[in-house]
mmCIF file of N, CA and C in Angstrom:
data_model
loop_
_atom_site.group_PDB
_atom_site.id
_atom_site.type_symbol
_atom_site.label_atom_id
_atom_site.label_comp_id
_atom_site.label_asym_id
_atom_site.label_seq_id
_atom_site.Cartn_x
_atom_site.Cartn_y
_atom_site.Cartn_z
ATOM 1 N N UNK A 1 10.162 -15.532 -1.923
ATOM 2 C CA UNK A 1 9.955 -14.508 -2.898
ATOM 3 C C UNK A 1 9.014 -13.449 -2.330
ATOM 4 N N UNK A 2 9.229 -12.164 -2.668
ATOM 5 C CA UNK A 2 8.348 -11.079 -2.246
ATOM 6 C C UNK A 2 7.987 -10.212 -3.492
ATOM 7 N N UNK A 3 6.670 -10.003 -3.682
ATOM 8 C CA UNK A 3 6.224 -9.121 -4.705
ATOM 9 C C UNK A 3 5.808 -7.832 -4.037
ATOM 10 N N UNK A 4 6.450 -6.662 -4.298
ATOM 11 C CA UNK A 4 6.020 -5.417 -3.759
ATOM 12 C C UNK A 4 5.024 -4.793 -4.746
ATOM 13 N N UNK A 5 3.934 -4.378 -4.204
ATOM 14 C CA UNK A 5 2.907 -3.724 -5.084
ATOM 15 C C UNK A 5 2.672 -2.316 -4.520
ATOM 16 N N UNK A 6 3.250 -1.326 -5.181
ATOM 17 C CA UNK A 6 2.914 0.077 -4.743
ATOM 18 C C UNK A 6 1.434 0.355 -5.110
ATOM 19 N N UNK A 7 0.785 0.958 -4.160
ATOM 20 C CA UNK A 7 -0.653 1.269 -4.318
ATOM 21 C C UNK A 7 -0.958 2.776 -3.882
ATOM 22 N N UNK A 8 -1.767 3.391 -4.605
ATOM 23 C CA UNK A 8 -2.400 4.717 -4.254
ATOM 24 C C UNK A 8 -3.836 4.507 -4.129
ATOM 25 N N UNK A 9 -4.337 3.282 -4.243
ATOM 26 C CA UNK A 9 -5.787 2.969 -4.072
ATOM 27 C C UNK A 9 -6.625 3.293 -5.347
ATOM 28 N N UNK A 10 -5.963 3.677 -6.445
ATOM 29 C CA UNK A 10 -6.629 3.920 -7.619
ATOM 30 C C UNK A 10 -7.052 2.603 -8.258
ATOM 31 N N UNK A 11 -7.997 2.537 -9.210
ATOM 32 C CA UNK A 11 -8.405 1.282 -9.819
ATOM 33 C C UNK A 11 -7.247 0.665 -10.482
ATOM 34 N N UNK A 12 -6.392 1.451 -11.079
ATOM 35 C CA UNK A 12 -5.206 0.789 -11.757
ATOM 36 C C UNK A 12 -4.327 0.055 -10.762
ATOM 37 N N UNK A 13 -3.982 0.629 -9.642
ATOM 38 C CA UNK A 13 -3.177 -0.024 -8.674
ATOM 39 C C UNK A 13 -3.907 -1.212 -7.996
ATOM 40 N N UNK A 14 -5.255 -1.037 -7.828
ATOM 41 C CA UNK A 14 -5.980 -2.285 -7.303
ATOM 42 C C UNK A 14 -5.983 -3.410 -8.255
ATOM 43 N N UNK A 15 -5.953 -3.135 -9.569
ATOM 44 C CA UNK A 15 -5.887 -4.219 -10.608
ATOM 45 C C UNK A 15 -4.516 -4.813 -10.557
ATOM 46 N N UNK A 16 -3.503 -3.923 -10.440
ATOM 47 C CA UNK A 16 -2.081 -4.473 -10.379
ATOM 48 C C UNK A 16 -1.976 -5.370 -9.068
ATOM 49 N N UNK A 17 -2.551 -4.993 -7.942
ATOM 50 C CA UNK A 17 -2.499 -5.797 -6.774
ATOM 51 C C UNK A 17 -3.161 -7.130 -6.969
ATOM 52 N N UNK A 18 -4.298 -7.039 -7.664
ATOM 53 C CA UNK A 18 -5.065 -8.306 -7.902
ATOM 54 C C UNK A 18 -4.134 -9.252 -8.771
ATOM 55 N N UNK A 19 -3.585 -8.711 -9.764
ATOM 56 C CA UNK A 19 -2.712 -9.518 -10.755
ATOM 57 C C UNK A 19 -1.514 -10.073 -9.888
ATOM 58 N N UNK A 20 -0.846 -9.251 -9.043
ATOM 59 C CA UNK A 20 0.192 -9.771 -8.193
ATOM 60 C C UNK A 20 -0.182 -10.936 -7.361
ATOM 61 N N UNK A 21 -1.367 -10.827 -6.709
ATOM 62 C CA UNK A 21 -1.849 -11.985 -5.873
ATOM 63 C C UNK A 21 -2.162 -13.212 -6.594
ATOM 64 N N UNK A 22 -2.727 -13.046 -7.789
ATOM 65 C CA UNK A 22 -2.987 -14.183 -8.604
ATOM 66 C C UNK A 22 -1.683 -14.814 -9.126
ATOM 67 N N UNK A 23 -0.607 -13.973 -9.464
ATOM 68 C CA UNK A 23 0.625 -14.468 -9.831
ATOM 69 C C UNK A 23 1.301 -15.214 -8.575
ATOM 70 N N UNK A 24 1.226 -14.615 -7.518
ATOM 71 C CA UNK A 24 1.871 -15.176 -6.290
ATOM 72 C C UNK A 24 1.205 -16.495 -5.906
ATOM 73 N N UNK A 25 -0.038 -16.712 -6.231
ATOM 74 C CA UNK A 25 -0.736 -17.997 -5.832
ATOM 75 C C UNK A 25 -0.213 -19.208 -6.577
ATOM 76 N N UNK A 26 0.481 -18.932 -7.675
ATOM 77 C CA UNK A 26 1.123 -19.978 -8.417
ATOM 78 C C UNK A 26 2.550 -20.184 -8.103
ATOM 79 N N UNK A 27 3.111 -19.502 -7.119
ATOM 80 C CA UNK A 27 4.511 -19.634 -6.840
ATOM 81 C C UNK A 27 4.664 -20.061 -5.306
ATOM 82 N N UNK A 28 5.505 -20.914 -5.031
ATOM 83 C CA UNK A 28 5.727 -21.375 -3.698
ATOM 84 C C UNK A 28 6.423 -20.319 -2.845
ATOM 85 N N UNK A 29 6.165 -20.267 -1.589
ATOM 86 C CA UNK A 29 6.808 -19.377 -0.641
ATOM 87 C C UNK A 29 6.903 -17.939 -1.148
ATOM 88 N N UNK A 30 5.777 -17.423 -1.632
ATOM 89 C CA UNK A 30 5.783 -16.096 -2.086
ATOM 90 C C UNK A 30 4.649 -15.302 -1.286
ATOM 91 N N UNK A 31 5.088 -14.059 -0.967
ATOM 92 C CA UNK A 31 4.171 -13.108 -0.287
ATOM 93 C C UNK A 31 4.102 -11.884 -1.141
ATOM 94 N N UNK A 32 2.938 -11.104 -0.909
ATOM 95 C CA UNK A 32 2.758 -9.895 -1.539
ATOM 96 C C UNK A 32 2.768 -8.803 -0.446
ATOM 97 N N UNK A 33 3.462 -7.728 -0.799
ATOM 98 C CA UNK A 33 3.547 -6.503 0.072
ATOM 99 C C UNK A 33 2.817 -5.396 -0.537
ATOM 100 N N UNK A 34 1.697 -4.970 0.034
ATOM 101 C CA UNK A 34 0.988 -3.807 -0.436
ATOM 102 C C UNK A 34 1.635 -2.545 0.150
ATOM 103 N N UNK A 35 2.197 -1.660 -0.617
ATOM 104 C CA UNK A 35 3.114 -0.699 -0.131
ATOM 105 C C UNK A 35 2.544 0.701 -0.547
ATOM 106 N N UNK A 36 2.357 1.574 0.443
ATOM 107 C CA UNK A 36 1.877 2.930 0.196
ATOM 108 C C UNK A 36 2.803 3.933 0.801
ATOM 109 N N UNK A 37 3.055 4.972 0.023
ATOM 110 C CA UNK A 37 3.904 6.170 0.582
ATOM 111 C C UNK A 37 2.918 7.332 0.593
ATOM 112 N N UNK A 38 2.799 7.829 1.822
ATOM 113 C CA UNK A 38 1.952 9.009 2.067
ATOM 114 C C UNK A 38 2.676 10.212 2.373
ATOM 115 N N UNK A 39 2.096 11.344 2.025
ATOM 116 C CA UNK A 39 2.572 12.676 2.302
ATOM 117 C C UNK A 39 1.951 13.235 3.619
ATOM 118 N N UNK A 40 2.531 14.200 4.246
ATOM 119 C CA UNK A 40 2.022 14.761 5.514
ATOM 120 C C UNK A 40 0.648 15.588 5.167
ATOM 121 N N UNK A 41 0.513 16.137 4.026
ATOM 122 C CA UNK A 41 -0.648 16.923 3.822
ATOM 123 C C UNK A 41 -1.769 16.151 3.045
ATOM 124 N N UNK A 42 -2.967 16.210 3.570
ATOM 125 C CA UNK A 42 -4.042 15.720 2.949
ATOM 126 C C UNK A 42 -5.067 16.794 2.679
ATOM 127 N N UNK A 43 -5.979 16.528 1.749
ATOM 128 C CA UNK A 43 -7.007 17.504 1.379
ATOM 129 C C UNK A 43 -8.366 17.004 1.810
ATOM 130 N N UNK A 44 -9.238 17.932 2.329
ATOM 131 C CA UNK A 44 -10.540 17.617 2.715
ATOM 132 C C UNK A 44 -11.401 17.471 1.471
ATOM 133 N N UNK A 45 -12.615 17.222 1.632
ATOM 134 C CA UNK A 45 -13.527 16.992 0.439
ATOM 135 C C UNK A 45 -13.681 18.277 -0.341
ATOM 136 N N UNK A 46 -13.492 19.433 0.285
ATOM 137 C CA UNK A 46 -13.609 20.700 -0.441
ATOM 138 C C UNK A 46 -12.263 21.294 -1.016
ATOM 139 N N UNK A 47 -11.194 20.366 -0.816
ATOM 140 C CA UNK A 47 -9.908 20.773 -1.302
ATOM 141 C C UNK A 47 -9.074 21.447 -0.306
ATOM 142 N N UNK A 48 -9.622 21.791 0.881
ATOM 143 C CA UNK A 48 -8.887 22.542 1.926
ATOM 144 C C UNK A 48 -7.842 21.564 2.554
ATOM 145 N N UNK A 49 -6.538 22.083 2.608
ATOM 146 C CA UNK A 49 -5.507 21.201 3.115
ATOM 147 C C UNK A 49 -5.853 20.879 4.594
ATOM 148 N N UNK A 50 -5.651 19.615 4.971
ATOM 149 C CA UNK A 50 -5.790 19.263 6.380
ATOM 150 C C UNK A 50 -4.408 18.749 6.784
ATOM 151 N N UNK A 51 -3.981 19.227 7.925
ATOM 152 C CA UNK A 51 -2.751 18.812 8.529
ATOM 153 C C UNK A 51 -2.962 17.879 9.655
ATOM 154 N N UNK A 52 -2.874 16.573 9.367
ATOM 155 C CA UNK A 52 -3.008 15.575 10.333
ATOM 156 C C UNK A 52 -1.644 15.202 10.833
ATOM 157 N N UNK A 53 -1.482 14.755 12.133
ATOM 158 C CA UNK A 53 -0.262 14.364 12.567
ATOM 159 C C UNK A 53 0.160 13.127 11.771
ATOM 160 N N UNK A 54 1.477 12.780 11.837
ATOM 161 C CA UNK A 54 2.048 11.767 11.027
ATOM 162 C C UNK A 54 1.468 10.387 11.473
ATOM 163 N N UNK A 55 1.284 10.112 12.811
ATOM 164 C CA UNK A 55 0.755 8.779 13.157
ATOM 165 C C UNK A 55 -0.757 8.691 12.701
ATOM 166 N N UNK A 56 -1.486 9.718 12.731
ATOM 167 C CA UNK A 56 -2.908 9.631 12.269
ATOM 168 C C UNK A 56 -2.921 9.287 10.711
ATOM 169 N N UNK A 57 -2.122 9.885 9.911
ATOM 170 C CA UNK A 57 -1.958 9.609 8.536
ATOM 171 C C UNK A 57 -1.594 8.151 8.256
ATOM 172 N N UNK A 58 -0.625 7.727 9.058
ATOM 173 C CA UNK A 58 -0.186 6.312 8.956
ATOM 174 C C UNK A 58 -1.269 5.289 9.211
ATOM 175 N N UNK A 59 -2.034 5.542 10.310
ATOM 176 C CA UNK A 59 -3.195 4.751 10.671
ATOM 177 C C UNK A 59 -4.232 4.674 9.564
ATOM 178 N N UNK A 60 -4.546 5.851 9.083
ATOM 179 C CA UNK A 60 -5.529 5.924 7.900
ATOM 180 C C UNK A 60 -5.043 4.988 6.794
ATOM 181 N N UNK A 61 -3.819 5.133 6.392
ATOM 182 C CA UNK A 61 -3.294 4.365 5.258
ATOM 183 C C UNK A 61 -3.281 2.797 5.585
ATOM 184 N N UNK A 62 -2.944 2.522 6.752
ATOM 185 C CA UNK A 62 -2.880 1.083 7.176
ATOM 186 C C UNK A 62 -4.270 0.535 7.177
ATOM 187 N N UNK A 63 -5.267 1.206 7.618
ATOM 188 C CA UNK A 63 -6.616 0.745 7.562
ATOM 189 C C UNK A 63 -7.011 0.484 6.033
ATOM 190 N N UNK A 64 -6.702 1.406 5.243
ATOM 191 C CA UNK A 64 -7.054 1.301 3.759
ATOM 192 C C UNK A 64 -6.333 0.070 3.210
ATOM 193 N N UNK A 65 -5.048 -0.072 3.505
ATOM 194 C CA UNK A 65 -4.296 -1.234 2.955
ATOM 195 C C UNK A 65 -4.846 -2.454 3.460
ATOM 196 N N UNK A 66 -5.204 -2.561 4.735
ATOM 197 C CA UNK A 66 -5.767 -3.815 5.337
ATOM 198 C C UNK A 66 -7.084 -4.125 4.695
ATOM 199 N N UNK A 67 -7.916 -3.111 4.369
ATOM 200 C CA UNK A 67 -9.179 -3.380 3.616
ATOM 201 C C UNK A 67 -8.913 -3.885 2.234
ATOM 202 N N UNK A 68 -7.948 -3.366 1.550
ATOM 203 C CA UNK A 68 -7.586 -3.875 0.266
ATOM 204 C C UNK A 68 -7.014 -5.346 0.345
ATOM 205 N N UNK A 69 -6.269 -5.582 1.371
ATOM 206 C CA UNK A 69 -5.660 -6.916 1.550
ATOM 207 C C UNK A 69 -6.825 -7.909 1.820
ATOM 208 N N UNK A 70 -7.885 -7.591 2.574
ATOM 209 C CA UNK A 70 -9.018 -8.460 2.797
ATOM 210 C C UNK A 70 -9.699 -8.793 1.517
ATOM 211 N N UNK A 71 -9.834 -7.797 0.609
ATOM 212 C CA UNK A 71 -10.395 -8.057 -0.710
ATOM 213 C C UNK A 71 -9.569 -9.000 -1.505
ATOM 214 N N UNK A 72 -8.282 -8.859 -1.375
ATOM 215 C CA UNK A 72 -7.386 -9.679 -2.286
ATOM 216 C C UNK A 72 -7.205 -11.122 -1.749
ATOM 217 N N UNK A 73 -7.337 -11.299 -0.482
ATOM 218 C CA UNK A 73 -7.274 -12.636 0.132
ATOM 219 C C UNK A 73 -8.381 -13.526 -0.483
ATOM 220 N N UNK A 74 -9.551 -12.838 -0.748
ATOM 221 C CA UNK A 74 -10.670 -13.594 -1.327
ATOM 222 C C UNK A 74 -10.338 -14.085 -2.793
ATOM 223 N N UNK A 75 -9.400 -13.368 -3.467
ATOM 224 C CA UNK A 75 -9.057 -13.682 -4.796
ATOM 225 C C UNK A 75 -8.101 -14.872 -4.802
ATOM 226 N N UNK A 76 -7.078 -14.857 -3.865
ATOM 227 C CA UNK A 76 -6.178 -15.930 -3.788
ATOM 228 C C UNK A 76 -5.552 -15.882 -2.368
ATOM 229 N N UNK A 77 -5.493 -16.966 -1.716
ATOM 230 C CA UNK A 77 -5.029 -17.068 -0.330
ATOM 231 C C UNK A 77 -3.544 -17.030 -0.114
ATOM 232 N N UNK A 78 -2.906 -15.944 -0.558
ATOM 233 C CA UNK A 78 -1.406 -15.857 -0.348
ATOM 234 C C UNK A 78 -1.268 -14.847 0.796
ATOM 235 N N UNK A 79 -0.042 -14.975 1.365
ATOM 236 C CA UNK A 79 0.302 -14.073 2.486
ATOM 237 C C UNK A 79 0.371 -12.619 1.965
ATOM 238 N N UNK A 80 -0.230 -11.683 2.593
ATOM 239 C CA UNK A 80 -0.203 -10.283 2.248
ATOM 240 C C UNK A 80 0.288 -9.433 3.458
ATOM 241 N N UNK A 81 1.280 -8.739 3.249
ATOM 242 C CA UNK A 81 1.744 -7.703 4.193
ATOM 243 C C UNK A 81 1.407 -6.341 3.818
ATOM 244 N N UNK A 82 1.051 -5.454 4.701
ATOM 245 C CA UNK A 82 0.778 -4.019 4.452
ATOM 246 C C UNK A 82 1.755 -3.133 5.047
ATOM 247 N N UNK A 83 2.275 -2.231 4.276
ATOM 248 C CA UNK A 83 3.308 -1.353 4.689
ATOM 249 C C UNK A 83 2.954 0.148 4.265
ATOM 250 N N UNK A 84 2.876 1.031 5.273
ATOM 251 C CA UNK A 84 2.539 2.513 4.859
ATOM 252 C C UNK A 84 3.686 3.232 5.493
ATOM 253 N N UNK A 85 4.327 4.082 4.639
ATOM 254 C CA UNK A 85 5.420 4.888 5.153
ATOM 255 C C UNK A 85 5.278 6.342 4.668
ATOM 256 N N UNK A 86 5.762 7.281 5.450
ATOM 257 C CA UNK A 86 5.759 8.669 5.028
ATOM 258 C C UNK A 86 6.930 8.869 4.056
ATOM 259 N N UNK A 87 6.663 9.621 3.024
ATOM 260 C CA UNK A 87 7.688 9.978 2.034
ATOM 261 C C UNK A 87 7.156 10.876 0.952
ATOM 262 N N UNK A 88 8.045 11.310 0.074
ATOM 263 C CA UNK A 88 7.672 12.230 -0.925
ATOM 264 C C UNK A 88 8.027 11.675 -2.313
ATOM 265 N N UNK A 89 8.834 10.677 -2.348
ATOM 266 C CA UNK A 89 9.268 10.013 -3.551
ATOM 267 C C UNK A 89 9.078 8.480 -3.545
ATOM 268 N N UNK A 90 8.196 7.982 -4.352
ATOM 269 C CA UNK A 90 7.887 6.474 -4.218
ATOM 270 C C UNK A 90 9.041 5.667 -4.665
ATOM 271 N N UNK A 91 9.766 6.079 -5.642
ATOM 272 C CA UNK A 91 10.950 5.311 -6.100
ATOM 273 C C UNK A 91 11.993 5.210 -4.976
ATOM 274 N N UNK A 92 12.368 6.234 -4.382
ATOM 275 C CA UNK A 92 13.383 6.261 -3.288
ATOM 276 C C UNK A 92 12.806 5.462 -2.073
ATOM 277 N N UNK A 93 11.492 5.575 -1.779
ATOM 278 C CA UNK A 93 10.952 4.892 -0.692
ATOM 279 C C UNK A 93 10.935 3.400 -0.924
ATOM 280 N N UNK A 94 10.600 2.851 -2.060
ATOM 281 C CA UNK A 94 10.668 1.543 -2.399
ATOM 282 C C UNK A 94 12.086 0.991 -2.390
ATOM 283 N N UNK A 95 12.994 1.760 -2.914
ATOM 284 C CA UNK A 95 14.385 1.430 -2.806
ATOM 285 C C UNK A 95 14.908 1.238 -1.453
ATOM 286 N N UNK A 96 14.520 2.137 -0.638
ATOM 287 C CA UNK A 96 14.871 2.058 0.901
ATOM 288 C C UNK A 96 14.265 0.870 1.565
ATOM 289 N N UNK A 97 12.985 0.577 1.189
ATOM 290 C CA UNK A 97 12.243 -0.501 1.822
ATOM 291 C C UNK A 97 12.877 -1.796 1.430
#
């Protein structure tokens, strides 16, 4: 079994990920996938758009996902996979994944 948890790193999505990990810990052969869809454009701290190359954006999201996964492993020791993909529509991206 696989539980896909879309995350934008908000407190709400972190709570959903924590719940998913706790749920998965009670199920055999279950893993959790932390899934993030990122856009090409990011904003700096002052709101100025920053244009980072696609690979740099992906690396940033993967680091953030891995940090979240480390926090969640402490909650329950279930396998956690991290996936970051470029996209503009979360529903289409999850469907494709």
